Amino acid sequence: MKTFPDGFYWGAATSAFQVEGGITNMDWEHAASQGLVPKLGRAADHYNRYEADFDIAKELGHNAHRFSIEWARIEPEEGKFNMDAIEHYKKVLEALKKRNITPFITLWHFTLPLWFSESGGFERKDSPQIFARYCAFVVKHLQERCRYFSTINEPNVFASHGWLFGAWPPFKRGRLLWIKFGKPDGTWKSAQTLSHSNILKYLRVTNNLSRSHNAAYDAIKDIAPNVDVSIVKHVRVFQANWNPLNKLLACIARYAQSGRFLNQVVKKCDSIGLNYYRHTKFGDTQTYALTDMGWKIFPEGIEFALKYLSRYKKPIYISEAGIADAKDTRRADYIQRQVTGVWNAIKDGVDVRGHMYWSLLDNYELALGYEKRFGLVEINYETLERRIRPSALVYKRICENNAVE
Ligand code: BGC
């Protein structure tokens, strides 16, 4: 048995717009109404069914749960805050508390209020102040019920999909001489703008995102000095074979994808959230089985992602890691290998404090709709019936034993 430290957090994650349903007034819903991305609709209706969903999480042995707040619900118009939405999230936190499940809140997970995206979103020079004001408002009202707050989910993924690949709102696609970033498929094609200047905009957005995190950190600490504030960073693992050129490529890729951003925010992080899904090995000759997303199956890579992050000397929470596997034939093995990777990293001295599988429920995958199935719990979108997948029971054993075999 490979045992984890006492008090280790075990659970799963969701994000508001991917499971809640019924969100209006935001950029993705607007894009869906134009036929550019699949419709969101009622999703898993988690907004109304969170109690029952947390019963399932409890039954599955989880003692932690990561979820996000929908900005468009809280601030539907610029500077106007909706207390009913705050009341809703207070009830969500109460429901977790009743079940002895520790909450981890992400303040912003990809989707933007329409007023903000239409006025330039994170291209706006004043976006850090706008974002910090929103974050401070939420933390002010929820701090009594929650200690862990992440500001931004996957800043680089957000910026690259929106401003380099043209695949997510605002559908801007970069070009550098003859090179066009991303793939021109999907219905969003008609909405894409392709230009050299989008690369500069991408850089501006990533810089504004790091400034936004830093401003939010300060604003949160002013009103709630004791909460733990983190960034959630997607780390793609880049490795190389023996070839020095490949090693150099891996170094550059690591810096561009993770190092550059993390260096800008790490001073204002009490901890770091890691999202791990993918790896690339330059010069690799191995073949891999693929997930339903077409991603190479290499859950062991999480160990390298953790070791990479350990240079920042902050506690690390795995905020997401998981597999799309509609048939549930690979998930159990994947989870066991992933958790073993986490244990290896801890054994080698990395300060990892929790593991949140992505995702508790099947959900809306960006920008693919409801076909990809990441959930420990399967959702029947006709009836909204929940069904626990067999792999969830394998994870339950790990959570309950605080150990992996
Ligand atoms: C995101 C999730 C997404 C998952 C699977 C992460 O990049 O935070 O919202 O569903 O990966 O693609």
Short mmCIF file of C-alpha atoms and ligand atoms in Angstrom, two decimals:
data_model
loop_
_atom_site.label_atom_id
_atom_site.label_comp_id
_atom_site.label_asym_id
_atom_site.label_seq_id
_atom_site.Cartn_x
_atom_site.Cartn_y
_atom_site.Cartn_z
CA MET A 1 0.00 0.00 0.00
CA LYS A 2 1.25 3.47 -0.88
CA THR A 3 -0.14 5.70 1.84
CA PHE A 4 -0.67 9.45 1.56
CA PRO A 5 0.00 12.07 4.26
CA ASP A 6 -2.66 12.48 6.97
CA GLY A 7 -5.28 15.07 6.11
CA PHE A 8 -4.76 14.66 2.36
CA TYR A 9 -7.70 16.04 0.36
CA TRP A 10 -9.46 13.63 -2.00
CA GLY A 11 -12.26 14.67 -4.27
CA ALA A 12 -13.35 15.79 -7.70
CA ALA A 13 -13.81 19.07 -9.56
CA THR A 14 -16.45 20.76 -11.69
CA SER A 15 -16.83 24.22 -13.20
CA ALA A 16 -20.00 26.29 -13.13
CA PHE A 17 -20.84 26.66 -16.80
CA GLN A 18 -19.91 23.07 -17.60
CA VAL A 19 -22.46 21.58 -15.19
CA GLU A 20 -24.83 24.18 -13.74
CA GLY A 21 -27.08 24.92 -16.71
CA GLY A 22 -29.28 27.94 -17.29
CA ILE A 23 -26.56 30.58 -17.42
CA THR A 24 -27.30 33.59 -19.61
CA ASN A 25 -25.56 36.87 -20.25
CA MET A 26 -22.14 35.37 -20.89
CA ASP A 27 -19.82 34.98 -23.87
CA TRP A 28 -20.23 31.23 -24.47
CA GLU A 29 -23.99 31.35 -24.30
CA HIS A 30 -23.90 34.24 -26.77
CA ALA A 31 -21.59 32.27 -29.10
CA ALA A 32 -23.94 29.28 -28.80
CA SER A 33 -26.93 31.43 -29.74
CA GLN A 34 -25.06 32.29 -32.96
CA GLY A 35 -24.39 28.60 -33.67
CA LEU A 36 -20.64 28.96 -33.11
CA VAL A 37 -20.34 26.51 -30.22
CA PRO A 38 -22.74 23.77 -29.07
CA LYS A 39 -25.66 24.94 -26.93
CA LEU A 40 -25.26 24.82 -23.16
CA GLY A 41 -28.91 24.42 -22.17
CA ARG A 42 -29.57 22.91 -18.75
CA ALA A 43 -26.30 20.88 -18.73
CA ALA A 44 -26.37 18.47 -15.77
CA ASP A 45 -28.69 20.91 -13.94
CA HIS A 46 -26.21 20.93 -11.08
CA TYR A 47 -27.45 24.41 -10.16
CA ASN A 48 -30.62 22.77 -8.84
CA ARG A 49 -29.27 19.33 -7.99
CA TYR A 50 -26.09 20.11 -6.07
CA GLU A 51 -27.43 18.53 -2.87
CA ALA A 52 -27.99 15.19 -4.56
CA ASP A 53 -24.64 15.46 -6.36
CA PHE A 54 -22.83 16.11 -3.09
CA ASP A 55 -24.58 13.09 -1.60
CA ILE A 56 -22.92 11.09 -4.35
CA ALA A 57 -19.53 12.71 -3.69
CA LYS A 58 -19.90 11.80 -0.01
CA GLU A 59 -20.90 8.26 -0.88
CA LEU A 60 -17.77 8.07 -3.05
CA GLY A 61 -15.56 8.88 -0.07
CA HIS A 62 -14.62 12.43 -1.12
CA ASN A 63 -13.55 14.87 1.59
CA ALA A 64 -12.92 17.81 -0.78
CA HIS A 65 -14.65 19.36 -3.77
CA ARG A 66 -13.55 22.00 -6.26
CA PHE A 67 -16.17 24.09 -8.04
CA SER A 68 -16.31 27.50 -9.68
CA ILE A 69 -18.41 30.62 -9.35
CA GLU A 70 -20.08 31.96 -12.49
CA TRP A 71 -18.99 35.57 -12.88
CA ALA A 72 -22.00 36.44 -15.07
CA ARG A 73 -24.38 35.41 -12.28
CA ILE A 74 -22.57 37.53 -9.69
CA GLU A 75 -21.97 40.65 -11.82
CA PRO A 76 -24.57 40.57 -14.61
CA GLU A 77 -23.94 44.24 -15.38
CA GLU A 78 -20.70 46.12 -14.94
CA GLY A 79 -20.31 47.09 -11.29
CA LYS A 80 -23.76 45.73 -10.31
CA PHE A 81 -23.62 42.72 -8.06
CA ASN A 82 -26.37 40.20 -7.56
CA MET A 83 -26.83 39.14 -3.94
CA ASP A 84 -29.21 36.32 -4.92
CA ALA A 85 -26.33 34.64 -6.72
CA ILE A 86 -24.15 35.00 -3.63
CA GLU A 87 -26.94 33.43 -1.56
CA HIS A 88 -27.01 30.49 -3.94
CA TYR A 89 -23.29 29.83 -3.58
CA LYS A 90 -23.59 30.20 0.21
CA LYS A 91 -26.13 27.38 0.12
CA VAL A 92 -23.77 25.31 -2.01
CA LEU A 93 -21.06 25.82 0.61
CA GLU A 94 -23.49 24.92 3.41
CA ALA A 95 -24.37 21.72 1.57
CA LEU A 96 -20.69 20.77 1.41
CA LYS A 97 -20.14 21.65 5.05
CA LYS A 98 -23.10 19.46 6.10
CA ARG A 99 -21.33 16.57 4.43
CA ASN A 100 -17.90 17.37 5.82
CA ILE A 101 -16.49 18.09 2.39
CA THR A 102 -13.88 20.88 2.20
CA PRO A 103 -14.63 23.39 -0.57
CA PHE A 104 -12.08 24.73 -3.06
CA ILE A 105 -13.51 27.67 -4.99
CA THR A 106 -12.29 28.82 -8.40
CA LEU A 107 -13.38 32.40 -8.91
CA TRP A 108 -13.19 32.33 -12.68
CA HIS A 109 -13.19 29.30 -14.97
CA PHE A 110 -13.11 30.48 -18.63
CA THR A 111 -16.54 32.13 -19.18
CA LEU A 112 -17.06 35.89 -19.08
CA PRO A 113 -20.05 38.14 -18.46
CA LEU A 114 -21.22 39.49 -21.80
CA TRP A 115 -20.70 43.14 -20.83
CA PHE A 116 -17.04 42.38 -20.12
CA SER A 117 -16.27 40.25 -23.18
CA GLU A 118 -18.07 42.69 -25.51
CA SER A 119 -16.09 45.60 -24.17
CA GLY A 120 -12.77 43.84 -24.83
CA GLY A 121 -12.51 41.39 -21.92
CA PHE A 122 -8.92 40.75 -20.91
CA GLU A 123 -7.65 42.91 -23.76
CA ARG A 124 -8.87 45.86 -21.67
CA LYS A 125 -6.16 47.79 -19.92
CA ASP A 126 -8.32 48.07 -16.80
CA SER A 127 -9.19 44.35 -16.77
CA PRO A 128 -7.02 43.68 -13.68
CA GLN A 129 -9.01 46.21 -11.63
CA ILE A 130 -12.33 44.87 -12.93
CA PHE A 131 -11.33 41.29 -12.17
CA ALA A 132 -9.94 42.13 -8.73
CA ARG A 133 -13.15 43.96 -7.79
CA TYR A 134 -15.21 40.89 -8.74
CA CYS A 135 -12.91 38.49 -6.85
CA ALA A 136 -12.86 40.62 -3.71
CA PHE A 137 -16.65 40.88 -3.74
CA VAL A 138 -17.09 37.11 -3.87
CA VAL A 139 -14.42 36.38 -1.25
CA LYS A 140 -15.85 39.02 1.08
CA HIS A 141 -19.18 37.19 1.12
CA LEU A 142 -17.95 33.59 1.06
CA GLN A 143 -14.79 33.71 3.19
CA GLU A 144 -16.58 32.55 6.33
CA ARG A 145 -17.47 29.32 4.61
CA CYS A 146 -14.38 28.67 2.47
CA ARG A 147 -10.63 28.90 2.95
CA TYR A 148 -9.32 28.01 -0.51
CA PHE A 149 -9.78 30.39 -3.42
CA SER A 150 -8.18 30.14 -6.86
CA THR A 151 -8.38 33.23 -9.02
CA ILE A 152 -7.96 31.98 -12.61
CA ASN A 153 -8.31 28.57 -14.20
CA GLU A 154 -5.67 27.81 -16.86
CA PRO A 155 -4.74 31.32 -18.07
CA ASN A 156 -2.65 30.11 -20.99
CA VAL A 157 -5.29 27.70 -22.26
CA PHE A 158 -7.88 30.47 -22.14
CA ALA A 159 -5.65 32.91 -24.02
CA SER A 160 -4.33 30.48 -26.63
CA HIS A 161 -7.76 29.10 -27.54
CA GLY A 162 -9.30 32.57 -27.78
CA TRP A 163 -6.46 34.57 -29.37
CA LEU A 164 -4.11 32.08 -31.11
CA PHE A 165 -6.23 29.13 -32.24
CA GLY A 166 -9.48 31.04 -32.76
CA ALA A 167 -11.41 28.12 -31.28
CA TRP A 168 -13.13 29.79 -28.29
CA PRO A 169 -14.64 33.24 -27.90
CA PRO A 170 -13.59 35.78 -29.12
CA PHE A 171 -12.40 33.50 -31.97
CA LYS A 172 -9.20 35.35 -32.84
CA ARG A 173 -6.61 33.32 -34.69
CA GLY A 174 -2.95 34.19 -34.94
CA ARG A 175 -0.68 34.04 -37.96
CA LEU A 176 3.07 34.47 -38.11
CA LEU A 177 4.25 34.90 -41.72
CA TRP A 178 2.97 31.73 -43.42
CA ILE A 179 2.23 29.86 -40.18
CA LYS A 180 -1.40 29.84 -39.07
CA PHE A 181 -1.99 28.74 -35.47
CA GLY A 182 -4.63 26.15 -34.58
CA LYS A 183 -6.86 24.18 -36.89
CA PRO A 184 -9.57 25.83 -38.98
CA ASP A 185 -12.28 23.29 -38.16
CA GLY A 186 -15.54 23.60 -36.24
CA THR A 187 -18.46 25.94 -36.72
CA TRP A 188 -16.52 28.85 -35.23
CA LYS A 189 -14.53 29.03 -38.49
CA SER A 190 -16.88 31.66 -39.88
CA ALA A 191 -16.36 33.84 -36.81
CA GLN A 192 -12.56 33.69 -36.86
CA THR A 193 -10.40 36.67 -37.53
CA LEU A 194 -6.96 35.63 -38.76
CA SER A 195 -4.23 38.16 -38.32
CA HIS A 196 -0.66 38.81 -37.22
CA SER A 197 -1.90 41.28 -34.64
CA ASN A 198 -3.73 38.51 -32.78
CA ILE A 199 -0.36 37.27 -31.59
CA LEU A 200 0.30 40.62 -29.96
CA LYS A 201 -3.19 40.51 -28.50
CA TYR A 202 -2.47 37.03 -27.14
CA LEU A 203 0.59 38.41 -25.36
CA ARG A 204 -1.40 41.37 -24.09
CA VAL A 205 -4.11 39.04 -22.75
CA THR A 206 -1.62 36.76 -20.96
CA ASN A 207 0.06 39.80 -19.41
CA ASN A 208 -3.30 41.19 -18.33
CA LEU A 209 -4.17 37.80 -16.84
CA SER A 210 -1.05 37.75 -14.69
CA ARG A 211 -1.71 41.37 -13.67
CA SER A 212 -5.30 40.37 -12.91
CA HIS A 213 -4.22 37.53 -10.67
CA ASN A 214 -1.79 39.78 -8.83
CA ALA A 215 -4.37 42.55 -8.40
CA ALA A 216 -6.96 40.03 -7.21
CA TYR A 217 -4.50 38.58 -4.72
CA ASP A 218 -3.93 42.00 -3.17
CA ALA A 219 -7.63 42.88 -3.15
CA ILE A 220 -8.53 39.55 -1.53
CA LYS A 221 -5.80 39.78 1.08
CA ASP A 222 -6.96 43.28 2.05
CA ILE A 223 -10.31 41.91 3.16
CA ALA A 224 -9.48 38.29 3.99
CA PRO A 225 -5.81 37.94 4.96
CA ASN A 226 -6.20 34.35 6.12
CA VAL A 227 -7.66 32.71 3.03
CA ASP A 228 -5.38 30.68 0.76
CA VAL A 229 -5.14 32.24 -2.72
CA SER A 230 -3.81 30.29 -5.68
CA ILE A 231 -3.65 30.18 -9.44
CA VAL A 232 -4.78 27.04 -11.28
CA LYS A 233 -2.17 26.24 -13.89
CA HIS A 234 -2.39 23.67 -16.65
CA VAL A 235 1.03 22.09 -16.96
CA ARG A 236 1.69 20.16 -20.12
CA VAL A 237 4.71 17.96 -19.55
CA PHE A 238 7.43 18.45 -22.17
CA GLN A 239 10.18 15.88 -22.33
CA ALA A 240 12.84 14.94 -24.89
CA ASN A 241 14.90 11.95 -25.98
CA TRP A 242 18.73 12.07 -25.97
CA ASN A 243 18.91 14.62 -28.79
CA PRO A 244 20.18 18.06 -27.53
CA LEU A 245 18.00 19.88 -30.04
CA ASN A 246 14.93 18.10 -28.67
CA LYS A 247 16.04 18.93 -25.15
CA LEU A 248 16.24 22.59 -26.14
CA LEU A 249 12.78 22.41 -27.72
CA ALA A 250 11.37 20.90 -24.50
CA CYS A 251 12.95 23.73 -22.47
CA ILE A 252 11.48 26.42 -24.71
CA ALA A 253 8.06 24.75 -24.66
CA ARG A 254 8.08 24.48 -20.86
CA TYR A 255 8.94 28.14 -20.54
CA ALA A 256 6.36 29.31 -23.09
CA GLN A 257 3.57 27.13 -21.73
CA SER A 258 4.19 27.38 -18.00
CA GLY A 259 7.34 29.15 -16.80
CA ARG A 260 6.70 32.56 -18.28
CA PHE A 261 3.29 32.94 -16.68
CA LEU A 262 4.15 31.33 -13.36
CA ASN A 263 7.20 33.57 -12.91
CA GLN A 264 4.87 36.56 -13.19
CA VAL A 265 2.45 35.43 -10.48
CA VAL A 266 4.22 33.12 -8.10
CA LYS A 267 5.05 35.80 -5.54
CA LYS A 268 1.34 36.28 -5.08
CA CYS A 269 0.35 32.66 -4.64
CA ASP A 270 -0.11 30.91 -1.31
CA SER A 271 -0.37 27.62 -3.17
CA ILE A 272 -0.60 26.38 -6.77
CA GLY A 273 -3.35 24.32 -8.38
CA LEU A 274 -2.15 21.83 -10.98
CA ASN A 275 -4.28 20.68 -13.91
CA TYR A 276 -2.57 17.81 -15.71
CA TYR A 277 -3.78 16.05 -18.86
CA ARG A 278 -1.11 15.83 -21.51
CA HIS A 279 2.53 15.33 -22.30
CA THR A 280 4.73 15.72 -25.35
CA LYS A 281 8.08 14.01 -25.70
CA PHE A 282 10.19 15.42 -28.51
CA GLY A 283 11.82 12.58 -30.43
CA ASP A 284 9.46 10.01 -28.87
CA THR A 285 9.16 6.68 -30.68
CA GLN A 286 6.70 5.07 -28.27
CA THR A 287 3.06 4.58 -29.28
CA TYR A 288 0.26 5.34 -26.87
CA ALA A 289 -3.39 4.41 -26.48
CA LEU A 290 -5.64 7.45 -26.81
CA THR A 291 -8.40 8.92 -24.65
CA ASP A 292 -11.77 9.85 -26.18
CA MET A 293 -10.27 13.34 -26.66
CA GLY A 294 -7.56 11.81 -28.85
CA TRP A 295 -4.96 12.59 -26.17
CA LYS A 296 -2.10 10.17 -25.47
CA ILE A 297 -2.65 8.14 -22.33
CA PHE A 298 0.23 8.91 -19.96
CA PRO A 299 -1.15 9.53 -16.46
CA GLU A 300 2.34 8.93 -14.99
CA GLY A 301 3.24 12.34 -16.43
CA ILE A 302 1.60 13.96 -13.41
CA GLU A 303 4.71 13.09 -11.41
CA PHE A 304 6.85 15.19 -13.79
CA ALA A 305 4.34 18.06 -13.72
CA LEU A 306 4.47 18.07 -9.91
CA LYS A 307 8.25 17.95 -9.86
CA TYR A 308 8.34 20.82 -12.33
CA LEU A 309 6.07 22.93 -10.09
CA SER A 310 8.04 22.08 -6.95
CA ARG A 311 10.68 24.68 -7.96
CA TYR A 312 8.20 27.36 -6.82
CA LYS A 313 8.25 25.97 -3.27
CA LYS A 314 4.52 26.31 -2.69
CA PRO A 315 2.01 23.70 -1.52
CA ILE A 316 0.38 22.09 -4.55
CA TYR A 317 -3.21 20.93 -4.91
CA ILE A 318 -4.10 18.85 -7.93
CA SER A 319 -7.08 20.83 -9.05
CA GLU A 320 -7.84 18.69 -12.12
CA ALA A 321 -6.61 15.54 -13.80
CA GLY A 322 -8.68 12.89 -15.50
CA ILE A 323 -9.73 11.13 -18.67
CA ALA A 324 -12.56 11.27 -21.19
CA ASP A 325 -13.69 7.66 -21.42
CA ALA A 326 -17.35 7.17 -22.29
CA LYS A 327 -17.17 3.37 -21.99
CA ASP A 328 -15.36 3.57 -18.64
CA THR A 329 -12.98 0.81 -19.69
CA ARG A 330 -9.78 2.80 -19.09
CA ARG A 331 -10.64 5.20 -16.27
CA ALA A 332 -9.97 2.95 -13.26
CA ASP A 333 -6.49 1.99 -14.46
CA TYR A 334 -5.81 5.60 -15.46
CA ILE A 335 -6.73 6.90 -12.01
CA GLN A 336 -4.59 4.31 -10.25
CA ARG A 337 -1.56 5.17 -12.39
CA GLN A 338 -2.18 8.89 -11.94
CA VAL A 339 -2.48 8.60 -8.17
CA THR A 340 0.66 6.45 -8.05
CA GLY A 341 2.45 9.25 -9.92
CA VAL A 342 1.29 11.70 -7.25
CA TRP A 343 2.51 9.37 -4.51
CA ASN A 344 5.93 9.07 -6.20
CA ALA A 345 6.23 12.86 -6.28
CA ILE A 346 5.33 13.12 -2.58
CA LYS A 347 7.83 10.38 -1.73
CA ASP A 348 10.49 12.47 -3.49
CA GLY A 349 9.66 15.50 -1.38
CA VAL A 350 7.05 17.43 -3.37
CA ASP A 351 4.51 19.15 -1.10
CA VAL A 352 1.22 17.88 -2.58
CA ARG A 353 -1.85 18.31 -0.39
CA GLY A 354 -4.82 17.16 -2.41
CA HIS A 355 -6.09 15.40 -5.53
CA MET A 356 -9.26 16.44 -7.33
CA TYR A 357 -10.26 14.21 -10.21
CA TRP A 358 -11.79 15.88 -13.27
CA SER A 359 -14.66 15.57 -13.13
CA LEU A 360 -17.32 14.58 -10.61
CA LEU A 361 -19.98 14.71 -13.33
CA ASP A 362 -20.09 14.42 -17.09
CA ASN A 363 -20.10 17.94 -18.42
CA TYR A 364 -19.98 20.39 -21.31
CA GLU A 365 -16.57 20.10 -22.92
CA LEU A 366 -15.25 23.23 -24.59
CA ALA A 367 -16.13 23.63 -27.46
CA LEU A 368 -17.39 20.12 -28.12
CA GLY A 369 -20.64 19.97 -26.20
CA TYR A 370 -21.81 16.96 -24.21
CA GLU A 371 -20.29 14.05 -26.09
CA LYS A 372 -17.00 13.68 -24.17
CA ARG A 373 -17.42 11.94 -20.84
CA PHE A 374 -15.00 12.84 -18.06
CA GLY A 375 -17.33 12.06 -15.14
CA LEU A 376 -17.01 9.64 -12.26
CA VAL A 377 -20.77 9.97 -12.52
CA GLU A 378 -22.54 9.51 -15.84
CA ILE A 379 -25.29 11.95 -16.75
CA ASN A 380 -28.23 10.92 -18.89
CA TYR A 381 -28.95 14.26 -20.56
CA GLU A 382 -32.54 13.22 -21.47
CA THR A 383 -33.63 12.31 -17.96
CA LEU A 384 -30.82 13.94 -15.93
CA GLU A 385 -30.47 10.65 -14.10
CA ARG A 386 -27.09 10.12 -12.40
CA ARG A 387 -25.27 6.77 -12.55
CA ILE A 388 -22.06 6.06 -10.68
CA ARG A 389 -19.46 4.57 -13.03
CA PRO A 390 -17.56 1.45 -11.85
CA SER A 391 -14.25 3.37 -11.97
CA ALA A 392 -15.64 5.80 -9.38
CA LEU A 393 -15.66 2.90 -6.92
CA VAL A 394 -11.99 2.24 -7.56
CA TYR A 395 -11.29 5.90 -6.79
CA LYS A 396 -13.54 5.64 -3.73
CA ARG A 397 -11.30 2.90 -2.34
CA ILE A 398 -8.26 5.14 -2.81
CA CYS A 399 -9.99 8.08 -1.10
CA GLU A 400 -11.26 6.02 1.82
CA ASN A 401 -7.94 4.21 2.38
CA ASN A 402 -5.90 7.38 1.81
CA ALA A 403 -3.69 5.01 -0.14
CA VAL A 404 -3.24 3.35 -3.51
CA GLU A 405 -2.24 -0.28 -3.96
C1 BGC B 1 -10.37 22.61 -18.12
C2 BGC B 1 -11.73 21.96 -18.06
C3 BGC B 1 -11.87 20.97 -19.20
C4 BGC B 1 -10.81 19.91 -19.05
C5 BGC B 1 -10.83 18.80 -20.12
C6 BGC B 1 -9.25 21.68 -18.49
O1 BGC B 1 -8.48 22.27 -19.46
O2 BGC B 1 -10.12 23.34 -16.97
O3 BGC B 1 -12.69 22.96 -18.08
O4 BGC B 1 -13.15 20.40 -19.27
O5 BGC B 1 -9.55 20.51 -19.12
O6 BGC B 1 -10.53 19.30 -21.37
#
